[in-house]
Short mmCIF file of C-alpha atoms in Angstrom, two decimals:
data_model
loop_
_atom_site.label_atom_id
_atom_site.label_comp_id
_atom_site.label_asym_id
_atom_site.label_seq_id
_atom_site.Cartn_x
_atom_site.Cartn_y
_atom_site.Cartn_z
CA UNK A 1 67.43 -178.41 -221.65
CA UNK A 2 67.56 -181.87 -223.16
CA UNK A 3 64.71 -183.45 -225.09
CA UNK A 4 62.14 -185.22 -222.92
CA UNK A 5 62.16 -189.00 -223.16
CA UNK A 6 59.90 -190.43 -225.81
CA UNK A 7 56.62 -191.80 -224.42
CA UNK A 8 54.65 -194.05 -226.80
CA UNK A 9 51.28 -192.65 -227.65
CA UNK A 10 48.24 -194.43 -226.28
CA UNK A 11 45.73 -195.56 -228.86
CA UNK A 12 42.52 -193.48 -228.77
CA UNK A 13 40.58 -196.68 -229.48
CA UNK A 14 42.09 -199.49 -227.43
CA UNK A 15 43.00 -198.85 -223.77
CA UNK A 16 46.21 -200.85 -223.67
CA UNK A 17 49.26 -199.74 -221.81
CA UNK A 18 52.18 -199.52 -224.29
CA UNK A 19 54.62 -199.59 -221.37
CA UNK A 20 53.50 -203.15 -220.48
CA UNK A 21 54.96 -205.73 -222.77
CA UNK A 22 54.89 -209.49 -222.45
CA UNK A 23 56.12 -212.24 -224.71
CA UNK A 24 53.34 -213.67 -226.90
CA UNK A 25 53.96 -217.06 -225.29
CA UNK A 26 53.31 -215.52 -221.86
CA UNK A 27 50.08 -214.03 -223.13
CA UNK A 28 48.99 -217.42 -224.48
CA UNK A 29 49.85 -219.04 -221.16
CA UNK A 30 47.71 -216.38 -219.50
CA UNK A 31 44.72 -217.97 -221.26
CA UNK A 32 45.69 -221.25 -219.61
CA UNK A 33 45.76 -219.50 -216.23
CA UNK A 34 42.34 -218.02 -216.97
CA UNK A 35 40.96 -221.42 -217.93
CA UNK A 36 42.23 -222.88 -214.67
CA UNK A 37 40.80 -219.97 -212.68
CA UNK A 38 37.48 -220.45 -214.42
CA UNK A 39 37.56 -224.13 -213.55
CA UNK A 40 38.30 -223.31 -209.91
CA UNK A 41 35.35 -220.91 -209.87
CA UNK A 42 33.12 -223.58 -211.42
CA UNK A 43 34.21 -226.12 -208.82
CA UNK A 44 33.59 -223.65 -206.00
CA UNK A 45 30.15 -222.84 -207.41
CA UNK A 46 29.34 -226.52 -207.79
CA UNK A 47 30.42 -227.14 -204.21
CA UNK A 48 28.18 -224.34 -202.95
CA UNK A 49 25.20 -225.48 -205.02
CA UNK A 50 25.33 -229.24 -204.51
CA UNK A 51 21.73 -230.52 -204.51
CA UNK A 52 22.44 -232.22 -201.20
CA UNK A 53 22.67 -228.79 -199.52
CA UNK A 54 19.03 -228.00 -200.30
CA UNK A 55 18.01 -231.56 -199.51
CA UNK A 56 19.70 -231.45 -196.10
CA UNK A 57 18.20 -228.04 -195.35
CA UNK A 58 14.68 -229.24 -196.19
CA UNK A 59 15.09 -232.48 -194.25
CA UNK A 60 16.55 -230.63 -191.28
CA UNK A 61 13.52 -228.34 -191.15
CA UNK A 62 11.23 -231.38 -191.22
CA UNK A 63 13.35 -233.02 -188.53
CA UNK A 64 13.16 -229.94 -186.29
CA UNK A 65 9.38 -229.82 -186.61
CA UNK A 66 9.05 -233.53 -185.90
CA UNK A 67 11.28 -233.28 -182.86
CA UNK A 68 9.18 -230.42 -181.52
CA UNK A 69 6.06 -232.51 -182.03
CA UNK A 70 7.76 -235.46 -180.36
CA UNK A 71 8.69 -233.38 -177.32
CA UNK A 72 5.09 -232.17 -177.09
CA UNK A 73 3.78 -235.75 -177.34
CA UNK A 74 6.28 -236.96 -174.75
CA UNK A 75 5.25 -234.13 -172.43
CA UNK A 76 1.59 -235.04 -172.87
CA UNK A 77 2.34 -238.72 -172.17
CA UNK A 78 4.33 -237.75 -169.08
CA UNK A 79 1.52 -235.49 -167.84
CA UNK A 80 -0.98 -238.30 -168.40
CA UNK A 81 1.24 -240.71 -166.50
CA UNK A 82 1.34 -238.39 -163.49
CA UNK A 83 -2.40 -237.80 -163.74
CA UNK A 84 -3.04 -241.55 -163.94
CA UNK A 85 -0.84 -242.20 -160.92
CA UNK A 86 -2.69 -239.54 -158.92
CA UNK A 87 -6.08 -240.92 -159.98
CA UNK A 88 -5.04 -244.47 -159.08
CA UNK A 89 -3.85 -243.25 -155.67
CA UNK A 90 -7.23 -241.58 -155.13
CA UNK A 91 -9.00 -244.84 -156.05
CA UNK A 92 -6.77 -246.79 -153.68
CA UNK A 93 -7.44 -244.40 -150.82
CA UNK A 94 -11.21 -244.62 -151.33
CA UNK A 95 -11.01 -248.41 -151.64
CA UNK A 96 -9.02 -248.74 -148.42
CA UNK A 97 -11.46 -246.50 -146.58
CA UNK A 98 -14.40 -248.53 -147.90
CA UNK A 99 -12.70 -251.75 -146.77
CA UNK A 100 -12.18 -250.34 -143.28
CA UNK A 101 -15.80 -249.21 -143.06
CA UNK A 102 -17.03 -252.59 -144.27
CA UNK A 103 -14.85 -254.30 -141.70
CA UNK A 104 -16.33 -252.10 -138.95
CA UNK A 105 -19.78 -252.87 -140.21
CA UNK A 106 -19.13 -256.61 -140.33
CA UNK A 107 -17.46 -256.67 -136.90
CA UNK A 108 -20.62 -255.67 -135.08
CA UNK A 109 -18.68 -253.07 -133.14
CA UNK A 110 -21.12 -250.37 -134.25
CA UNK A 111 -24.42 -250.92 -132.43
CA UNK A 112 -26.05 -247.53 -132.64
CA UNK A 113 -28.76 -247.59 -135.32
CA UNK A 114 -27.86 -244.05 -136.32
CA UNK A 115 -24.17 -244.86 -136.54
CA UNK A 116 -24.97 -248.01 -138.52
CA UNK A 117 -27.10 -246.01 -140.92
CA UNK A 118 -24.35 -243.40 -141.37
CA UNK A 119 -21.73 -246.10 -141.89
CA UNK A 120 -23.85 -247.85 -144.52
CA UNK A 121 -24.44 -244.52 -146.30
CA UNK A 122 -20.73 -243.81 -146.27
CA UNK A 123 -19.97 -247.25 -147.71
CA UNK A 124 -22.47 -246.60 -150.52
CA UNK A 125 -21.02 -243.14 -151.09
CA UNK A 126 -17.49 -244.50 -151.14
CA UNK A 127 -18.53 -247.16 -153.63
CA UNK A 128 -19.95 -244.49 -155.94
CA UNK A 129 -16.86 -242.33 -155.44
CA UNK A 130 -14.63 -245.28 -156.25
CA UNK A 131 -16.57 -245.94 -159.42
CA UNK A 132 -16.29 -242.32 -160.50
CA UNK A 133 -12.56 -242.30 -159.81
CA UNK A 134 -12.07 -245.56 -161.69
CA UNK A 135 -13.82 -243.95 -164.67
CA UNK A 136 -11.34 -241.09 -164.40
CA UNK A 137 -8.47 -243.58 -164.36
CA UNK A 138 -9.82 -245.27 -167.49
CA UNK A 139 -10.22 -241.94 -169.27
CA UNK A 140 -6.69 -240.90 -168.36
CA UNK A 141 -5.33 -244.30 -169.40
CA UNK A 142 -6.99 -243.90 -172.82
CA UNK A 143 -5.44 -240.45 -173.24
CA UNK A 144 -2.08 -241.76 -172.13
CA UNK A 145 -2.29 -244.68 -174.55
CA UNK A 146 -3.14 -242.29 -177.38
CA UNK A 147 -0.22 -240.04 -176.40
CA UNK A 148 2.11 -243.04 -176.27
CA UNK A 149 0.99 -244.11 -179.74
CA UNK A 150 1.73 -240.59 -180.94
CA UNK A 151 5.17 -240.75 -179.28
CA UNK A 152 5.90 -244.09 -180.96
CA UNK A 153 4.76 -242.77 -184.36
CA UNK A 154 6.80 -239.57 -184.09
CA UNK A 155 9.84 -241.45 -182.80
CA UNK A 156 9.72 -243.65 -185.88
CA UNK A 157 9.31 -240.65 -188.18
CA UNK A 158 12.18 -238.80 -186.51
CA UNK A 159 14.35 -241.87 -186.93
CA UNK A 160 13.38 -242.17 -190.59
CA UNK A 161 14.08 -238.51 -191.39
CA UNK A 162 17.32 -238.60 -189.42
CA UNK A 163 18.43 -241.54 -191.55
CA UNK A 164 17.68 -239.49 -194.67
CA UNK A 165 19.65 -236.56 -193.27
CA UNK A 166 22.58 -238.87 -192.52
CA UNK A 167 22.43 -240.33 -196.02
CA UNK A 168 22.26 -236.90 -197.69
CA UNK A 169 25.09 -235.65 -195.47
CA UNK A 170 27.26 -238.62 -196.42
CA UNK A 171 26.54 -238.03 -200.12
CA UNK A 172 27.32 -234.33 -199.74
CA UNK A 173 30.59 -235.08 -197.95
CA UNK A 174 31.65 -237.53 -200.67
CA UNK A 175 30.80 -235.00 -203.37
CA UNK A 176 32.68 -232.23 -201.55
CA UNK A 177 35.69 -234.47 -201.06
CA UNK A 178 35.75 -235.21 -204.79
CA UNK A 179 35.43 -231.54 -205.70
CA UNK A 180 38.07 -230.53 -203.15
CA UNK A 181 40.48 -233.13 -204.55
CA UNK A 182 39.94 -231.85 -208.08
CA UNK A 183 40.22 -228.22 -206.96
CA UNK A 184 43.51 -228.95 -205.21
CA UNK A 185 44.91 -230.50 -208.40
CA UNK A 186 43.70 -227.57 -210.51
CA UNK A 187 45.14 -225.06 -208.01
CA UNK A 188 48.51 -226.81 -208.13
CA UNK A 189 48.52 -226.75 -211.92
CA UNK A 190 47.45 -223.11 -211.86
CA UNK A 191 50.36 -222.27 -209.57
CA UNK A 192 52.81 -223.90 -211.98
CA UNK A 193 51.40 -222.20 -215.07
CA UNK A 194 51.09 -218.79 -213.39
CA UNK A 195 54.68 -219.10 -212.25
CA UNK A 196 55.79 -219.24 -215.88
CA UNK A 197 54.05 -215.96 -216.75
CA UNK A 198 55.83 -212.64 -216.25
CA UNK A 199 55.08 -210.95 -212.92
CA UNK A 200 53.87 -207.69 -214.49
CA UNK A 201 51.38 -209.47 -216.71
CA UNK A 202 50.09 -211.59 -213.80
CA UNK A 203 49.71 -208.49 -211.64
CA UNK A 204 47.60 -206.78 -214.29
CA UNK A 205 45.61 -209.95 -214.88
CA UNK A 206 44.82 -210.37 -211.18
CA UNK A 207 43.74 -206.75 -210.88
CA UNK A 208 41.38 -206.98 -213.85
CA UNK A 209 40.10 -210.38 -212.77
CA UNK A 210 39.08 -208.91 -209.42
CA UNK A 211 37.19 -206.13 -211.19
CA UNK A 212 35.57 -208.21 -213.93
CA UNK A 213 33.86 -211.10 -212.20
CA UNK A 214 36.79 -213.48 -212.20
CA UNK A 215 37.75 -213.09 -215.89
CA UNK A 216 40.89 -211.05 -216.42
CA UNK A 217 41.99 -212.28 -219.86
CA UNK A 218 40.06 -213.30 -222.93
CA UNK A 219 40.95 -214.63 -226.34
CA UNK A 220 40.34 -212.53 -229.41
CA UNK A 221 38.57 -215.05 -231.63
CA UNK A 222 37.31 -214.24 -235.10
CA UNK A 223 37.48 -210.53 -234.27
CA UNK A 224 35.32 -211.00 -231.18
CA UNK A 225 36.37 -210.61 -227.55
CA UNK A 226 35.47 -213.81 -225.75
CA UNK A 227 35.25 -211.89 -222.50
CA UNK A 228 32.34 -209.61 -223.38
CA UNK A 229 31.44 -211.36 -226.68
CA UNK A 230 31.44 -208.09 -228.58
CA UNK A 231 33.02 -207.88 -232.02
CA UNK A 232 35.70 -205.29 -232.48
CA UNK A 233 34.96 -202.59 -235.01
CA UNK A 234 37.27 -201.93 -237.93
CA UNK A 235 39.14 -199.13 -236.17
CA UNK A 236 39.82 -201.27 -233.12
CA UNK A 237 40.91 -204.17 -235.31
CA UNK A 238 43.36 -201.93 -237.16
CA UNK A 239 44.84 -200.77 -233.85
CA UNK A 240 45.27 -204.37 -232.73
CA UNK A 241 46.87 -205.31 -236.06
CA UNK A 242 49.34 -202.48 -235.74
CA UNK A 243 50.31 -203.33 -232.17
CA UNK A 244 53.57 -205.15 -231.65
CA UNK A 245 53.29 -208.85 -230.86
CA UNK A 246 54.54 -208.32 -227.32
CA UNK A 247 52.22 -205.39 -226.58
CA UNK A 248 49.55 -206.23 -224.04
CA UNK A 249 46.29 -205.01 -225.53
CA UNK A 250 42.92 -204.77 -223.81
CA UNK A 251 39.35 -204.87 -224.96
CA UNK A 252 37.93 -201.37 -225.13
CA UNK A 253 34.50 -202.58 -224.06
CA UNK A 254 35.23 -204.84 -221.06
CA UNK A 255 38.82 -203.75 -220.32
CA UNK A 256 40.04 -207.34 -220.14
CA UNK A 257 43.44 -208.37 -221.49
CA UNK A 258 42.87 -209.35 -225.10
CA UNK A 259 45.07 -212.25 -226.16
CA UNK A 260 45.77 -212.63 -229.84
CA UNK A 261 46.06 -216.04 -231.46
CA UNK A 262 46.18 -217.46 -234.96
CA UNK A 263 42.37 -217.56 -234.86
CA UNK A 264 41.90 -213.91 -234.00
CA UNK A 265 40.85 -213.06 -237.56
CA UNK A 266 43.34 -210.29 -237.94
#
């Protein structure tokens, strides 16, 4: 049997994969990709958290409540209008009947003393009934006027709040357009930079980025991983120092790709 192929030993301290190598320049460019991905995440977060979103939501709630109140006021005004019309019709009917009775009384057609007495009583009764109904009409008219004033007030408030919603929506749309334009430019740049990085390194980066909250690669700066902000201990530093320049190393703590630079403090 022949000797088994040599497999590089994995460091007991740093979980890098010796089989994955990438030119130092590719690893440096990976930091550029990460910076662009971070910027895209920031832009997306900013888009989601624009202050206009909360403003529009609050104004929309106010607008919904005002519209409900307006509908209620309009319904009340409409009910009062129907009630007023009915009351006025009742007054008109009583008035017409009183006019007819008065005309009969004035015509002299009724000669029976009893019938004359009954007719006069009815005219008096109709007069009182007419007065009562006219009071009802006045009361309904006052309620209708009050309801109409409420309708006018709420209509103005709805219009005012709607204008604020429209203004906030326009400001939100302008802000989103600006962020979308910037994001498109960043995405295009990211595509160009990522295209210059080796496929294996990008595949590993994307995998880690998905597992580590959007950060797949971090610079080793002054012996500290800028991904988890933890300083490497002396053993880990020695392992990194001994690794070949094209070896892709990873932070033992956060598992992110650890990119070495002149400022790594090695």
